[in-house]
Short mmCIF file of C-alpha atoms in Angstrom, two decimals:
data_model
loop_
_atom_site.label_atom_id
_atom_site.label_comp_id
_atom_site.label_asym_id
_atom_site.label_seq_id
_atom_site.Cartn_x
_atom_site.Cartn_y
_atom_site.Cartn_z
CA UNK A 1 -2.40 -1.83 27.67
CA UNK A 2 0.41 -1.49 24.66
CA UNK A 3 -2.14 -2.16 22.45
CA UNK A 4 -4.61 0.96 23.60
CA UNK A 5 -0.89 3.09 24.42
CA UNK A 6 1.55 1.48 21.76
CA UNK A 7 5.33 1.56 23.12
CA UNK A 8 5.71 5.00 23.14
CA UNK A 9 6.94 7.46 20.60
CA UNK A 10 10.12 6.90 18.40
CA UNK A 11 10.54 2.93 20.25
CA UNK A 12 9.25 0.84 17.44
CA UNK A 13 12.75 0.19 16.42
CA UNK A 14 13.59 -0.89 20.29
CA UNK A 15 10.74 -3.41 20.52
CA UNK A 16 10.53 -4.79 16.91
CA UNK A 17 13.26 -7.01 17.66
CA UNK A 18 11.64 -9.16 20.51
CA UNK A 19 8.31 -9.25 18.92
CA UNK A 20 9.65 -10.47 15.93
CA UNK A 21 11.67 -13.38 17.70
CA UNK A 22 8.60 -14.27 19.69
CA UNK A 23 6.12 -14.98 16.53
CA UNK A 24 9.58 -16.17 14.23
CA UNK A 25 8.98 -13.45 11.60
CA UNK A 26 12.90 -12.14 11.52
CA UNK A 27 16.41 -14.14 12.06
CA UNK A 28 17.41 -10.67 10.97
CA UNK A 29 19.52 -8.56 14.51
CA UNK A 30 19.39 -4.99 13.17
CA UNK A 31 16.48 -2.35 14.48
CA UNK A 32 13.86 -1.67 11.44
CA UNK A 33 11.82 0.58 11.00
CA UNK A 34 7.94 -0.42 9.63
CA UNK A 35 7.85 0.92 6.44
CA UNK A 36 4.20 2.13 6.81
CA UNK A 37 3.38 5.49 8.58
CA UNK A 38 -0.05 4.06 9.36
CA UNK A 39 1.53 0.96 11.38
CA UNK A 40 4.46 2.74 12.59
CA UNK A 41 1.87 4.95 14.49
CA UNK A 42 -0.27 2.34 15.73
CA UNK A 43 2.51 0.34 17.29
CA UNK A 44 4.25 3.80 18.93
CA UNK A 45 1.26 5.43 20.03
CA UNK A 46 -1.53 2.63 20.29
CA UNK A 47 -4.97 2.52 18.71
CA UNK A 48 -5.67 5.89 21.15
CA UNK A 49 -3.25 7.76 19.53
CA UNK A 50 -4.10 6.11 15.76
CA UNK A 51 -7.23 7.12 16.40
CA UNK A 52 -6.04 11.16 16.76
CA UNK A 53 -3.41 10.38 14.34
CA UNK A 54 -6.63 9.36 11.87
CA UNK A 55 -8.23 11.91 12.86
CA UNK A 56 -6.27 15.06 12.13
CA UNK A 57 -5.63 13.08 8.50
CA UNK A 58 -9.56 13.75 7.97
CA UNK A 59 -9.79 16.71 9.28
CA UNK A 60 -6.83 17.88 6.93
CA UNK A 61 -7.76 15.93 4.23
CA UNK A 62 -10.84 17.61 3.56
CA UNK A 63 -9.72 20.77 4.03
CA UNK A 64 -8.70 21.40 0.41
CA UNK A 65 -11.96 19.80 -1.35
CA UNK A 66 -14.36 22.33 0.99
CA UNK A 67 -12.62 25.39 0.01
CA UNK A 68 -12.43 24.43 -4.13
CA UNK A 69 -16.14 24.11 -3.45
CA UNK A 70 -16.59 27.38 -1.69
CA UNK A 71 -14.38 29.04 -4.45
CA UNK A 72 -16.02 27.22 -7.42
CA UNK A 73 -19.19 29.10 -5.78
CA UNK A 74 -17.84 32.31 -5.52
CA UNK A 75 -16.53 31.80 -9.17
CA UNK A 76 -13.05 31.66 -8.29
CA UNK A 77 -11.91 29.25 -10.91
CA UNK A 78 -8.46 29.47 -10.48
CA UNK A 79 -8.30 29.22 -6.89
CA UNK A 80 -10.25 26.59 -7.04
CA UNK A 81 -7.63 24.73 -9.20
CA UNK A 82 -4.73 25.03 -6.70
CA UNK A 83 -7.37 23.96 -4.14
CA UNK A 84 -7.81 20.60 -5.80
CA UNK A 85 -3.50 20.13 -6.83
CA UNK A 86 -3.81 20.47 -3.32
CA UNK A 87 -5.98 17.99 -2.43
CA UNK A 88 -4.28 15.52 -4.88
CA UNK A 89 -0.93 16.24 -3.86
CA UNK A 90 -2.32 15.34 -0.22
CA UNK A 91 -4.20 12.07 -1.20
CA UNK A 92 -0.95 10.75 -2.92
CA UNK A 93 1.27 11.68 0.07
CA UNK A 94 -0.91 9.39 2.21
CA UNK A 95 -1.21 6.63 -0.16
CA UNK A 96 2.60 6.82 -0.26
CA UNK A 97 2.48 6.66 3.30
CA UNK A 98 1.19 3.17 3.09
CA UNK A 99 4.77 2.41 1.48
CA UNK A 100 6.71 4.88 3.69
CA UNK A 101 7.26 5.62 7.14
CA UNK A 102 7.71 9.07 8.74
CA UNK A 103 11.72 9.52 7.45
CA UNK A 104 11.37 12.66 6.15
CA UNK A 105 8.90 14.58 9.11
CA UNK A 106 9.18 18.10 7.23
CA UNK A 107 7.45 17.14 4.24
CA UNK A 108 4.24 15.77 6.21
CA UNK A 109 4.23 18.30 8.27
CA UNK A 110 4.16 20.91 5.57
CA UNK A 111 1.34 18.81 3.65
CA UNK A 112 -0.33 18.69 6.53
CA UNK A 113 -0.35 22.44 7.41
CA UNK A 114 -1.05 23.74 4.07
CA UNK A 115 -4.00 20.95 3.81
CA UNK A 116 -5.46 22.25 6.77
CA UNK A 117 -4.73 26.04 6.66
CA UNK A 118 -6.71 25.69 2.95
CA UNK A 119 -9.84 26.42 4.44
CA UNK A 120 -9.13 29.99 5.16
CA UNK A 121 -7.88 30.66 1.42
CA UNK A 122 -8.13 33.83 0.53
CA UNK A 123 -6.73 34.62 -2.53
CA UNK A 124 -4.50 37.91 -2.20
CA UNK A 125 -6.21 39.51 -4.73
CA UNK A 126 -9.63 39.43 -3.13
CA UNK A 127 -8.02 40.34 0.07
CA UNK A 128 -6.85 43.51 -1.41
CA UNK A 129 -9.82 44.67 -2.91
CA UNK A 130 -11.94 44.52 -0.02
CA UNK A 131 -9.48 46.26 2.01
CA UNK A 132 -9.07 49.02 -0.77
CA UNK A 133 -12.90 50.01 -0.73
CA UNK A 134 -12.49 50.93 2.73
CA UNK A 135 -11.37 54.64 2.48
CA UNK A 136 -11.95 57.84 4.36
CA UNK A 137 -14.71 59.38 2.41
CA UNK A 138 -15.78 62.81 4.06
CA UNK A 139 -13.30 65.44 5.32
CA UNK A 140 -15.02 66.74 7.99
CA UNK A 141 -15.18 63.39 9.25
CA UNK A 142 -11.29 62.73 10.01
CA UNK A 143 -10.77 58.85 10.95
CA UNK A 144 -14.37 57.47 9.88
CA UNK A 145 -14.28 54.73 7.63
CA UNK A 146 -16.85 54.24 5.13
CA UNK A 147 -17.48 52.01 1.90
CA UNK A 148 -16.14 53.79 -1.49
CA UNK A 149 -14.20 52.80 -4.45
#
């Protein structure tokens, strides 16, 4: 069942100890940590919760390469740009990952909100035009809202 549940959230350090006695891999007595965000999350949260864990990662990670293609359509050139830093900056955060385990949480966190909160880009500009051609255009009409320039 640890291998579908893991050992539960933040106890890798608590078990690694006694598993690493039992196959001989560390004389070592200190807790460690695994050094891989991938593995770390396997072992805490079992393949159930790598699974979500893997999950979210896609869902995020192609976030930022679906809106540069949405805004290379709508000829947004330079949106698309900081769409695809994006993306890289992502893709080399979980590559370091491999290396890495989750020490400092705000940073993934962030990537991972701006990764997937870059498929509702709208650039600020664009945002403010639309809303600008919405204007009262007739008097007599107090409050009615029609397209103008």
């Amino acid at each position: 069942i640890l291998a579908l549940l893991g050992v539960g959230v933040g106890n890798y350090e608590v078990h690694y100890h006694r598993y690493a006695q039992q196959v001989g891999l560390d004389a070592r007595h200190e807790e460690r940590q695994a050094h891989s965000l991938y593995l770390e999350v396997a072992a805490e949260s079992g393949l159930l919760g790598l699974g979500v864990f893997g999950s979210m990662l896609l869902y995020a990670a192609v976030g930022p390469w679906r809106a540069r293609k949405r805004l290379l359509g709508e000829g947004d050139a330079e949106s698309a740009h900081y769409m695809t830093a994006l993306g890289v900056a992502f893709f080399g955060y979980l590559v370091g990952s491999l290396f890495l385990h989750l020490s400092y949480p705000r940073y993934f966190w962030l990537m991972l909100g701006l990764a997937m909160g870059s498929r509702q880009w709208v650039p600020a500009a664009r945002g403010l035009a639309t809303r600008r051609r919405l204007v009262v255009a007739d008097r007599d009409a107090p409050g009615a809202l029609t397209e103008g320039a």
